[in-house]
Short mmCIF file of C-alpha atoms in Angstrom, two decimals:
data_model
loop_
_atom_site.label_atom_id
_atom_site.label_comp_id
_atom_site.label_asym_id
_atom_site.label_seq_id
_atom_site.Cartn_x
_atom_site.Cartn_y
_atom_site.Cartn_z
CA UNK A 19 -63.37 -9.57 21.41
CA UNK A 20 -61.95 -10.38 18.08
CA UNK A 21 -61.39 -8.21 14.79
CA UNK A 22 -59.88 -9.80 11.79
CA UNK A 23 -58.62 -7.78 9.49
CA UNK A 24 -57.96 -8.97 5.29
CA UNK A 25 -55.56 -6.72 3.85
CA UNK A 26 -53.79 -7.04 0.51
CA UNK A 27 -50.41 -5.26 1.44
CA UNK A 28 -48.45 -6.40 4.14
CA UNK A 29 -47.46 -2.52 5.41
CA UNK A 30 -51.18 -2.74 6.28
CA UNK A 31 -51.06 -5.19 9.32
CA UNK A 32 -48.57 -2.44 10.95
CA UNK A 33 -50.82 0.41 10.07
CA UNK A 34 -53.78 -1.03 11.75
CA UNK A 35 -51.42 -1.99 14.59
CA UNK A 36 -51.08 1.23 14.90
CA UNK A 37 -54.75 2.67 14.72
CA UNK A 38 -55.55 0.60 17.60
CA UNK A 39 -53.28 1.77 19.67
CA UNK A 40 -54.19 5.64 19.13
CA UNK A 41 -57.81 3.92 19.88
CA UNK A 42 -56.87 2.64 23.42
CA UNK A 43 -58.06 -0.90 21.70
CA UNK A 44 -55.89 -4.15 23.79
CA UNK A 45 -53.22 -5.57 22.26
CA UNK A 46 -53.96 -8.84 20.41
CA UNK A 47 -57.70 -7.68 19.39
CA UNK A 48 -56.76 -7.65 15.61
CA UNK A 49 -55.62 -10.89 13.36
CA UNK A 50 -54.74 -10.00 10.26
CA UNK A 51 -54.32 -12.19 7.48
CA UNK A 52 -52.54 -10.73 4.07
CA UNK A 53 -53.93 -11.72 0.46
CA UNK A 54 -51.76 -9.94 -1.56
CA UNK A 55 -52.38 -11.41 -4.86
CA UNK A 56 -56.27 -10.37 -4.93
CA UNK A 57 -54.59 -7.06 -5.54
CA UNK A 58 -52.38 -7.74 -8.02
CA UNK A 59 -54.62 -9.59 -9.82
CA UNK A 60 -57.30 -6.75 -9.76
CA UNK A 61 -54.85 -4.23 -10.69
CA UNK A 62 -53.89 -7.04 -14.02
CA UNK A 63 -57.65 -6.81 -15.05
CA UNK A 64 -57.94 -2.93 -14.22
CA UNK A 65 -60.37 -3.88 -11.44
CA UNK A 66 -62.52 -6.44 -9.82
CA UNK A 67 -63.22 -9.13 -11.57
CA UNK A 68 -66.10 -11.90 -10.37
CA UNK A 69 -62.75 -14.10 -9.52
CA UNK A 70 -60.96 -11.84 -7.78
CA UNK A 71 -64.68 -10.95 -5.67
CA UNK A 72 -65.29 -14.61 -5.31
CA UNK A 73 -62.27 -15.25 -3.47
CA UNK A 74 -62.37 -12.43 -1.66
CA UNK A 75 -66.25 -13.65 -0.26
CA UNK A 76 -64.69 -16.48 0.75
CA UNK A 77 -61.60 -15.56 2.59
CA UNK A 78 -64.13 -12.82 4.79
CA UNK A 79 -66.72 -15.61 5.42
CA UNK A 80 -63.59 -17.70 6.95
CA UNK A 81 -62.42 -15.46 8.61
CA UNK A 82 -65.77 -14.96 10.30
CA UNK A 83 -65.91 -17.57 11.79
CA UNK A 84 -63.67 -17.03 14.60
CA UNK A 85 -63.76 -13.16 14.66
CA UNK A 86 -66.49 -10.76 16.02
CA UNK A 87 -65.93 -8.58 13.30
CA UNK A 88 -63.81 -8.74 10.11
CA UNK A 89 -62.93 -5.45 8.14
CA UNK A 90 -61.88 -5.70 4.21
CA UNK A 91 -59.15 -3.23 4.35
CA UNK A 92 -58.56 -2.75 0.49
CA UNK A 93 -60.73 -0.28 -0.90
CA UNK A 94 -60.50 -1.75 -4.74
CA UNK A 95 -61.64 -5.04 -3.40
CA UNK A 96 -64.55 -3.22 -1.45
CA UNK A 97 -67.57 -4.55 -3.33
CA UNK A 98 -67.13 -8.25 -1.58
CA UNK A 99 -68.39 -6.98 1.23
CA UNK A 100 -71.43 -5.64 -0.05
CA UNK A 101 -72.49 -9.26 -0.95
CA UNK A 102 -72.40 -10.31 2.69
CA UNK A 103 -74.13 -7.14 3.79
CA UNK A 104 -76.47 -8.85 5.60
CA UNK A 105 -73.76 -9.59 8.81
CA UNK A 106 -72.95 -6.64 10.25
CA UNK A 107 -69.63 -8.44 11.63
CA UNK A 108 -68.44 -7.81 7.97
CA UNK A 109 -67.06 -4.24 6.82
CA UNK A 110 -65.59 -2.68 4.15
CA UNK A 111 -63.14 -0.29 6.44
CA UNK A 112 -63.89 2.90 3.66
CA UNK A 113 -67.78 2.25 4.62
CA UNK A 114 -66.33 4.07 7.93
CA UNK A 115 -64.43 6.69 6.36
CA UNK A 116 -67.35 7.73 4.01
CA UNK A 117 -70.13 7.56 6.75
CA UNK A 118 -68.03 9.85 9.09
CA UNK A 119 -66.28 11.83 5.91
CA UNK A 120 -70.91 12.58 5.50
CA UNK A 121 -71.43 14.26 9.03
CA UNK A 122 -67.46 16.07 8.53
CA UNK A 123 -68.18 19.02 6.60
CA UNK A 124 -69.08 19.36 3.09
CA UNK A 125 -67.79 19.91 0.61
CA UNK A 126 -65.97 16.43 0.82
CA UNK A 127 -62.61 15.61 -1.02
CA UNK A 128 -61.64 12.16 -1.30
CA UNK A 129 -58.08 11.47 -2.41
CA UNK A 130 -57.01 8.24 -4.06
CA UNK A 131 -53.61 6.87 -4.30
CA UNK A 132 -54.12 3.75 -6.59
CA UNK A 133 -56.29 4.44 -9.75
CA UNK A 134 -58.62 0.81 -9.13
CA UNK A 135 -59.50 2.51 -6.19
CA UNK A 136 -61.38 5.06 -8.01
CA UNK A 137 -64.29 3.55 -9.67
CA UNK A 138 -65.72 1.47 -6.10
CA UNK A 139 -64.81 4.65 -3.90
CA UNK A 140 -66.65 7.15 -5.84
CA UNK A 141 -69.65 4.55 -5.95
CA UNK A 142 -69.37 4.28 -2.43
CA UNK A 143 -69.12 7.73 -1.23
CA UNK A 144 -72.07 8.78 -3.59
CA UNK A 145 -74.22 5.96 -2.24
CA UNK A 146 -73.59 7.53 1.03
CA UNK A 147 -73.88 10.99 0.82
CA UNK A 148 -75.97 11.72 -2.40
CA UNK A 149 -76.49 15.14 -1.75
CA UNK A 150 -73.15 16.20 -0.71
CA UNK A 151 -70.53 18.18 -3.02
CA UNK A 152 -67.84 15.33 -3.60
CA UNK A 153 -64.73 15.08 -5.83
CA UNK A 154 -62.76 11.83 -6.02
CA UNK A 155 -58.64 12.72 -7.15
CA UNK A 156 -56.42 10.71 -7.59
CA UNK A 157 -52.84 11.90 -6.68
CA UNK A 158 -50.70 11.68 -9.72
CA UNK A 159 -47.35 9.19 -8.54
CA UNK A 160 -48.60 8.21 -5.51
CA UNK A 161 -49.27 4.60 -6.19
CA UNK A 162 -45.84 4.50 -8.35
CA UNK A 163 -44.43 5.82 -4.76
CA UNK A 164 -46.13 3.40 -2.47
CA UNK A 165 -45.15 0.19 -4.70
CA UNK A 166 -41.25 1.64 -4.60
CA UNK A 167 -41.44 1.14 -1.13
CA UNK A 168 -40.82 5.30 -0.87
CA UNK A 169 -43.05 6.02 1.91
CA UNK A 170 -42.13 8.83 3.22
CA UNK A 171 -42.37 10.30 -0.20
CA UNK A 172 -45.61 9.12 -0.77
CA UNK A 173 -46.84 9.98 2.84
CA UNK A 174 -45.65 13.78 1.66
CA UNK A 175 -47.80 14.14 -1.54
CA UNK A 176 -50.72 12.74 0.06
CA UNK A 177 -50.04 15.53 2.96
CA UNK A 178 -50.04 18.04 0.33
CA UNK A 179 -52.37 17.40 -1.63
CA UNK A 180 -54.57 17.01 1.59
CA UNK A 181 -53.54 20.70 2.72
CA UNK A 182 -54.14 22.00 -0.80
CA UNK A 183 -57.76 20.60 -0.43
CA UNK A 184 -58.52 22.29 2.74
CA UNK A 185 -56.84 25.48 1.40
CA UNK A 186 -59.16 25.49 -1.12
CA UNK A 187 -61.86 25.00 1.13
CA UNK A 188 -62.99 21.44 2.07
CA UNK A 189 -65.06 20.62 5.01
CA UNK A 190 -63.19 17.32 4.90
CA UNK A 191 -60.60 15.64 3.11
CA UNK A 192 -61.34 11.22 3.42
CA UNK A 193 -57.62 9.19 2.34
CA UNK A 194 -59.91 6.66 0.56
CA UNK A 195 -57.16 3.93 0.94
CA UNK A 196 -56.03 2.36 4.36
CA UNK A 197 -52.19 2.79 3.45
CA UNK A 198 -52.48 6.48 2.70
CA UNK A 199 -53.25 6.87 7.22
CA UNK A 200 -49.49 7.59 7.77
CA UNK A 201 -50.19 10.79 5.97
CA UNK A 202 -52.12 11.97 8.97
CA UNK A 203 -48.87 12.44 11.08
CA UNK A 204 -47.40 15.14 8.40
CA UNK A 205 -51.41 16.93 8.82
CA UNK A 206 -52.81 16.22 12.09
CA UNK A 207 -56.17 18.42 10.82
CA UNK A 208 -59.23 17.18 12.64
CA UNK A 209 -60.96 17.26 8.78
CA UNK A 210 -58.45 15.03 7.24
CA UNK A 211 -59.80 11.40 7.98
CA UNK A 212 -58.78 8.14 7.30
CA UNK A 213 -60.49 4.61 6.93
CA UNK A 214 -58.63 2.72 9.89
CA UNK A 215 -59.35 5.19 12.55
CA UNK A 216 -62.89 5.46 11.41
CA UNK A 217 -63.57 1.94 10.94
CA UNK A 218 -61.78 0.80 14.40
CA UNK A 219 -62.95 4.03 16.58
CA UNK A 220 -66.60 2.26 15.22
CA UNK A 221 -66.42 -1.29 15.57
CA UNK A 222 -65.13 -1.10 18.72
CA UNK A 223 -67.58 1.12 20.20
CA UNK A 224 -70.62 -1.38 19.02
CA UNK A 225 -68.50 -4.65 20.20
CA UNK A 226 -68.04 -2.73 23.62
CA UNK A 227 -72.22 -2.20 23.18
CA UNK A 228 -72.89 -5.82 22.64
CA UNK A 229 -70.23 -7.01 25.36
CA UNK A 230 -69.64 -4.54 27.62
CA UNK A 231 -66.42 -2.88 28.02
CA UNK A 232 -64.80 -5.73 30.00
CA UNK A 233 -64.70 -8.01 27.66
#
């Protein structure tokens, strides 16, 4: 069983890496392949632009075809996957985090790190739990942090922030953006969740469904 994951920062492949081994999940399972520019380029135009999605269509449909599943890691770029809905071997990792951020506990805080992330995660998360009380932050210097290459700092104020939010009284608290998982190991709270766990923890389940746990 294969899982190919796009990502659009390199610290990503190692974060993943790293999921699947708190998930039991063999070594070698994931491929990743790292399109860095779509990022910079959505982050040019302020978001995603029909380019930018085009080429991001294109480089999950590859990748498809030697993978049993392939999981769009960048939440900005999230929307591709939406237009190839119709394969369930294709997911938007955040789908994950929202879906399991809906049965958590309500009300649900979702904190953003980079401010393109915003606009597709709070379409997301209200597409899939309409009812729910929601607020989408974003955490003021945390991207700035992240691009330094200050992660321990930036791993800190997401921590913090996340505390502050269950302090205040969330059911859960959702890191919208696959970089921001590191945070976990500064709050290991069973309500603060984060998009490669939850996307992993389900994939592999349903590949171990369709092929048996052997495989």
């Amino acid at each position: 069983m294969k899982i190919a994951c796009l990502h659009t920062a390199q610290s990503n492949v190692d974060v993943f890496e790293q999921a699947a081994r708190d998930l039991h999940i063999p070594e070698g399972t994931l491929k990743h392949q790292v399109m860095a520019h779509l990022l910079a380029q959505a982050e040019a135009a302020g978001g995603m632009t029909p380019e930018i999605e085009k080429e991001t269509i294109a480089a999950l449909a590859e990748l498809r075809t030697d993978a049993d599943v392939v999981l769009l890691t960048c939440s900005t770029l999230g929307s591709a996957a939406n237009y190839l809905a119709q394969d369930p071997g294709i997911v938007r990792v955040d789908l994950a985090l929202a879906q399991e951020a809906a049965k958590a506990g309500e009300p649900i805080v979702v904190l953003c790190a980079a401010p393109t992330t915003i606009k597709p995660t709070a379409a997301l998360f209200r597409a899939v739990a309409p009812k729910a009380p929601l607020a989408i932050e974003l955490i003021p210097h945390a991207w700035e942090t992240f691009k330094a290459g200050q992660m321990a700092e930036y791993f800190k104020l997401i921590a913090e922030r996340a505390q502050q939010a269950l302090d205040e009284g969330a059911g859960c608290v959702a890191l919208a953006q696959a970089s921001m998982a590191g945070a976990k190991n500064q709050l290991p709270h069973p309500k603060v969740l984060t998009s490669p766990h939850s996307a992993l923890r389900r994939e592999w389940t349903r590949l171990q469904a369709i092929f048996g746990t052997e495989a």
